[in-house]
Short mmCIF file of C-alpha atoms in Angstrom, two decimals:
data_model
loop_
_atom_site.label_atom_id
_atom_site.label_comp_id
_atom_site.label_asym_id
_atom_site.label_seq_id
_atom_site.Cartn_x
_atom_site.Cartn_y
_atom_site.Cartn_z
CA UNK A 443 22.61 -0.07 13.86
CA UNK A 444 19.21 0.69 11.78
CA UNK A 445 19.58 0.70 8.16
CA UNK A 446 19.46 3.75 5.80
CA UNK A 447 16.59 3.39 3.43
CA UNK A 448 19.22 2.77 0.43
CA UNK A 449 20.09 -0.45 2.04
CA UNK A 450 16.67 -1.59 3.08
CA UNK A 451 14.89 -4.57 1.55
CA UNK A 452 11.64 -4.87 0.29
CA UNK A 453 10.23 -6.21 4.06
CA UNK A 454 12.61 -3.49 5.40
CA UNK A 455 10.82 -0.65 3.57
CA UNK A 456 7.56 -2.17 3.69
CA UNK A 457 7.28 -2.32 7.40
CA UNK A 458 8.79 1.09 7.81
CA UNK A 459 5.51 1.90 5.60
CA UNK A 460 3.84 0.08 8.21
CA UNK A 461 4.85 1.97 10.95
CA UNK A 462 4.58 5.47 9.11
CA UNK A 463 0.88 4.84 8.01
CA UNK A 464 0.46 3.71 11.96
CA UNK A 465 2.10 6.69 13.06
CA UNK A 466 -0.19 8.87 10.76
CA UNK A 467 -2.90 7.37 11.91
CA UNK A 468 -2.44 7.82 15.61
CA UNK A 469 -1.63 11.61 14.75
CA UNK A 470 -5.22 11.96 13.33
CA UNK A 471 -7.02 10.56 16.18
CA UNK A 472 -5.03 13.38 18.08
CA UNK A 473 -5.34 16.00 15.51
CA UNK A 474 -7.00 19.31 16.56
CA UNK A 475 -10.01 20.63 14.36
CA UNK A 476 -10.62 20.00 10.89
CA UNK A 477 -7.96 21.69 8.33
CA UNK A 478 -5.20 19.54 10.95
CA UNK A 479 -7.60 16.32 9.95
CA UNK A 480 -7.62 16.71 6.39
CA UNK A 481 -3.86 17.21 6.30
CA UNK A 482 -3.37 14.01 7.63
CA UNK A 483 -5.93 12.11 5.91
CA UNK A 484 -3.99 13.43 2.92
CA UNK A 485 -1.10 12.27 3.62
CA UNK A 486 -2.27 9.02 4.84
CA UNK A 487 -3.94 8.31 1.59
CA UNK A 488 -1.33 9.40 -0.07
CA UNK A 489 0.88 6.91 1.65
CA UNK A 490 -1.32 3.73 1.65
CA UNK A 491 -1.68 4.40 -2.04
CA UNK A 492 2.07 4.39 -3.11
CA UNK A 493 2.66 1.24 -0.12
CA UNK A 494 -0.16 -0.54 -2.16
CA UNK A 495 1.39 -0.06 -5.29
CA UNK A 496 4.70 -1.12 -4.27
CA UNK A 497 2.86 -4.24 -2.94
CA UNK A 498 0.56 -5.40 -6.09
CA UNK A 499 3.12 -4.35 -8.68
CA UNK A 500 6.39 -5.49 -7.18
CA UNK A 501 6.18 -7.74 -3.69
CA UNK A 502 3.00 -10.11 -4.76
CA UNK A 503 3.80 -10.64 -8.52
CA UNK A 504 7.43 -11.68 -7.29
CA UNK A 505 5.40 -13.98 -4.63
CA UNK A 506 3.28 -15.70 -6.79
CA UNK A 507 4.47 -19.08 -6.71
CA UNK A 508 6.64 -19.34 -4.09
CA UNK A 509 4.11 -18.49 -1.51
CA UNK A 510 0.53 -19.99 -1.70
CA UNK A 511 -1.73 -17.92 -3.43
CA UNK A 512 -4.82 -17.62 -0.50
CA UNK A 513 -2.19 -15.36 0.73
CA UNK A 514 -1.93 -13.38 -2.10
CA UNK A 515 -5.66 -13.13 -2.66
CA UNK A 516 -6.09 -11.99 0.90
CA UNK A 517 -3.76 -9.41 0.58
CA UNK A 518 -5.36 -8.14 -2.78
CA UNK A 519 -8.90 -8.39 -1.60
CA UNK A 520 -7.62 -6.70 1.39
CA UNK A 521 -6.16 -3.51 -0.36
CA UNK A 522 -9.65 -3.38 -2.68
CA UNK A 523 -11.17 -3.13 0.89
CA UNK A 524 -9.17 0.01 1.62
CA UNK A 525 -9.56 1.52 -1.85
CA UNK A 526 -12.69 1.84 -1.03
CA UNK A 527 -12.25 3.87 2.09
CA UNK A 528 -9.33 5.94 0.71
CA UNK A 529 -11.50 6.68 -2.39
CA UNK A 530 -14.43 7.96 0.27
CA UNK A 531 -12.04 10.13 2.22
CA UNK A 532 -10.22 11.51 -0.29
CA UNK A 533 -13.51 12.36 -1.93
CA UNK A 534 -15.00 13.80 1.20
CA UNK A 535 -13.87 15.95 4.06
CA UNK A 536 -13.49 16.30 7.71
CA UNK A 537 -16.98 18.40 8.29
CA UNK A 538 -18.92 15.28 6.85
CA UNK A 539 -20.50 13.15 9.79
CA UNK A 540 -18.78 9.67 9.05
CA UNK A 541 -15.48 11.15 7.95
CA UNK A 542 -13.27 10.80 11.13
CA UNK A 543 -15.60 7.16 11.64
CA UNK A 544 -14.30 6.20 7.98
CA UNK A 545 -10.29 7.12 8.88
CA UNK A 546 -10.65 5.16 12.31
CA UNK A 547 -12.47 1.87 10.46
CA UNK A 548 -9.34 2.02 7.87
CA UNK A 549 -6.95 2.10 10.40
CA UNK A 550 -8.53 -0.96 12.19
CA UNK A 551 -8.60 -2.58 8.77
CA UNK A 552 -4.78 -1.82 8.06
CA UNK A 553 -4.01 -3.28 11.45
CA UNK A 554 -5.43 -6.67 10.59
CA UNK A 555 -3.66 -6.68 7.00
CA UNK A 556 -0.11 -5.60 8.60
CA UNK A 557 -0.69 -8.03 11.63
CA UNK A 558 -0.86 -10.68 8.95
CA UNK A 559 1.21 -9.98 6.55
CA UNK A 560 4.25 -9.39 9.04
CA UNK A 561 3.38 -12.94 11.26
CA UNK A 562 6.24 -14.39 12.34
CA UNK A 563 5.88 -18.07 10.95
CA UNK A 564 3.01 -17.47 8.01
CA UNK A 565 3.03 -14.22 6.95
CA UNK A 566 3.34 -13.22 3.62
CA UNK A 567 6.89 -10.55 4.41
CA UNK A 568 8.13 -14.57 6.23
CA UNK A 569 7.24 -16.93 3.44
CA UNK A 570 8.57 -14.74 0.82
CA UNK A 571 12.04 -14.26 2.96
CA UNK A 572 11.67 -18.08 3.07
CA UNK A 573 11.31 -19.05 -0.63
CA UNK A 574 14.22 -17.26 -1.05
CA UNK A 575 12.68 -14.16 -3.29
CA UNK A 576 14.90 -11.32 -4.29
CA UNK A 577 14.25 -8.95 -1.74
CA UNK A 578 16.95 -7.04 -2.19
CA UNK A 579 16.24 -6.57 -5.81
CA UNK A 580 12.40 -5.68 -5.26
CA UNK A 581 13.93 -3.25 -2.81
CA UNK A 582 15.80 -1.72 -5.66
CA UNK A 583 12.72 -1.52 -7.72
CA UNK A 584 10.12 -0.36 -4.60
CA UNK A 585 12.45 2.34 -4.50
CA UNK A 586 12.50 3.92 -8.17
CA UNK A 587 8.81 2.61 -8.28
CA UNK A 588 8.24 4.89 -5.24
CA UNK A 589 9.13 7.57 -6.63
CA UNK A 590 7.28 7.40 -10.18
CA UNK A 591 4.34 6.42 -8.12
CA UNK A 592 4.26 9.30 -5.46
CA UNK A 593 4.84 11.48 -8.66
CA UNK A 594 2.00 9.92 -10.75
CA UNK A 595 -0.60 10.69 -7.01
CA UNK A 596 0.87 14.08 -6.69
CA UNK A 597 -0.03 14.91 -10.16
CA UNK A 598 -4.05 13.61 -10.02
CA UNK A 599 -4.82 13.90 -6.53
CA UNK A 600 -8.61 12.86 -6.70
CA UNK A 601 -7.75 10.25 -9.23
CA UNK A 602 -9.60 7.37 -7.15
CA UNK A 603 -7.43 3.89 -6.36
CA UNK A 604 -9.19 1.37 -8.81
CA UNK A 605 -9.79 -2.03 -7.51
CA UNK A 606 -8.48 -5.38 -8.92
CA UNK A 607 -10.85 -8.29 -7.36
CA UNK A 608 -14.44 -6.81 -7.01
CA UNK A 609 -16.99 -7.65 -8.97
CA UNK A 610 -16.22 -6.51 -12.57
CA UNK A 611 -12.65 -5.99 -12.15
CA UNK A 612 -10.46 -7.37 -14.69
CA UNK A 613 -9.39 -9.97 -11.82
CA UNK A 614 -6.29 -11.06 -14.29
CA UNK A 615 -4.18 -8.33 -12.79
CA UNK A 616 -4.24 -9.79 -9.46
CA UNK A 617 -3.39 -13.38 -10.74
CA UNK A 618 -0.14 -11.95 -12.63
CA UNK A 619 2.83 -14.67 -11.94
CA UNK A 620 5.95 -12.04 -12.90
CA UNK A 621 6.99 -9.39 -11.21
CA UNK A 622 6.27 -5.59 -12.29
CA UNK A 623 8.81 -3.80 -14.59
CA UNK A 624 8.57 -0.16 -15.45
CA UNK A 625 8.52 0.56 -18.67
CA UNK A 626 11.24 2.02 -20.43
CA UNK A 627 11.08 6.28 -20.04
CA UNK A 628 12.42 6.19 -23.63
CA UNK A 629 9.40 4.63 -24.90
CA UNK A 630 7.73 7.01 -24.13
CA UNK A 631 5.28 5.04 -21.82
CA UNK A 632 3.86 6.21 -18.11
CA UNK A 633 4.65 3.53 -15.39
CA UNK A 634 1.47 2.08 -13.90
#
């Protein structure tokens, strides 16, 4: 019996990312003209954004430590990789020459970074399940941090992804050895 999405982990409800992002995907190289395009690249931006927030503010911190850290800084570098894309085609649009080239080139990219983050003996999802991290917790807080985060996009739709380990990036965020907490709502204090 498949889990509801309350009882998901943090793997759980990442791969189910995974698969929704490959889904969306695979509906845009099918999608008919341009307006059906840009919906999906929409979405799909939208999507990778919040999944790469729940990843560098919740899953890695919590990782860093109990996995080695060239996994970590893969993944990060990885996601920069694609911020770059998403920032192109959500700047852009469907009638531009490269635009459909930039969504497939993404996808290819995403298919590496879920191949290896979901590996069976060395991924990052397996040696965080093996070090014993909360994942039950960090499901907990993907959830609520879903949420704010889909919220925060919604609100500032061309706001572009900002990178963490390019060149003049305050690489420090990347490198952060505790996991993400929200801030308190009474403080008066926007999540990240």
């Amino acid at each position: 019996m498949a889990q509801s999405y309350d009882e998901m982990d943090a793997i759980a409800l990442l791969k189910a990312d995974h698969r929704l992002i490959e889904d969306l995907f695979d509906q845009f190289e099918k999608a008919k003209g341009k307006a059906e395009q840009k919906r999906l690249a929409e979405r799909l931006v939208l999507e990778l954004e919040v999944h790469t927030i729940l990843e560098e503010e919740i899953l890695y911190p919590a990782c860093r430590g109990e996995i080695p850290d060239s996994k970590l800084d893969e993944g990060y570098v990885e996601h920069d990789a694609t911020k770059v894309l998403m920032n192109d085609i959500k700047a852009g649009g469907p009638e531009e020459h490269f635009y459909a080239t930039k969504v497939h080139v993404l996808s290819e990219i995403l298919e590496h970074h879920f191949e290896e983050e979901e590996a069976p003996s060395k991924g990052i999802f397996t040696l965080a399940r093996k070090a014993g991290v909360d994942l039950k917790d960090l499901g907990d807080q993907m959830r609520a941090r879903r949420e704010t985060a889909t919220a925060e996009l919604k609100a500032h739709p061309q706001r572009p992804s900002e990178t963490r380990t390019f060149h003049g990036d305050d690489t420090d965020s990347a490198l952060v050895d505790a996991p993400f907490e929200a801030p308190d709502a009474r403080e008066g204090v926007e999540a990240r």
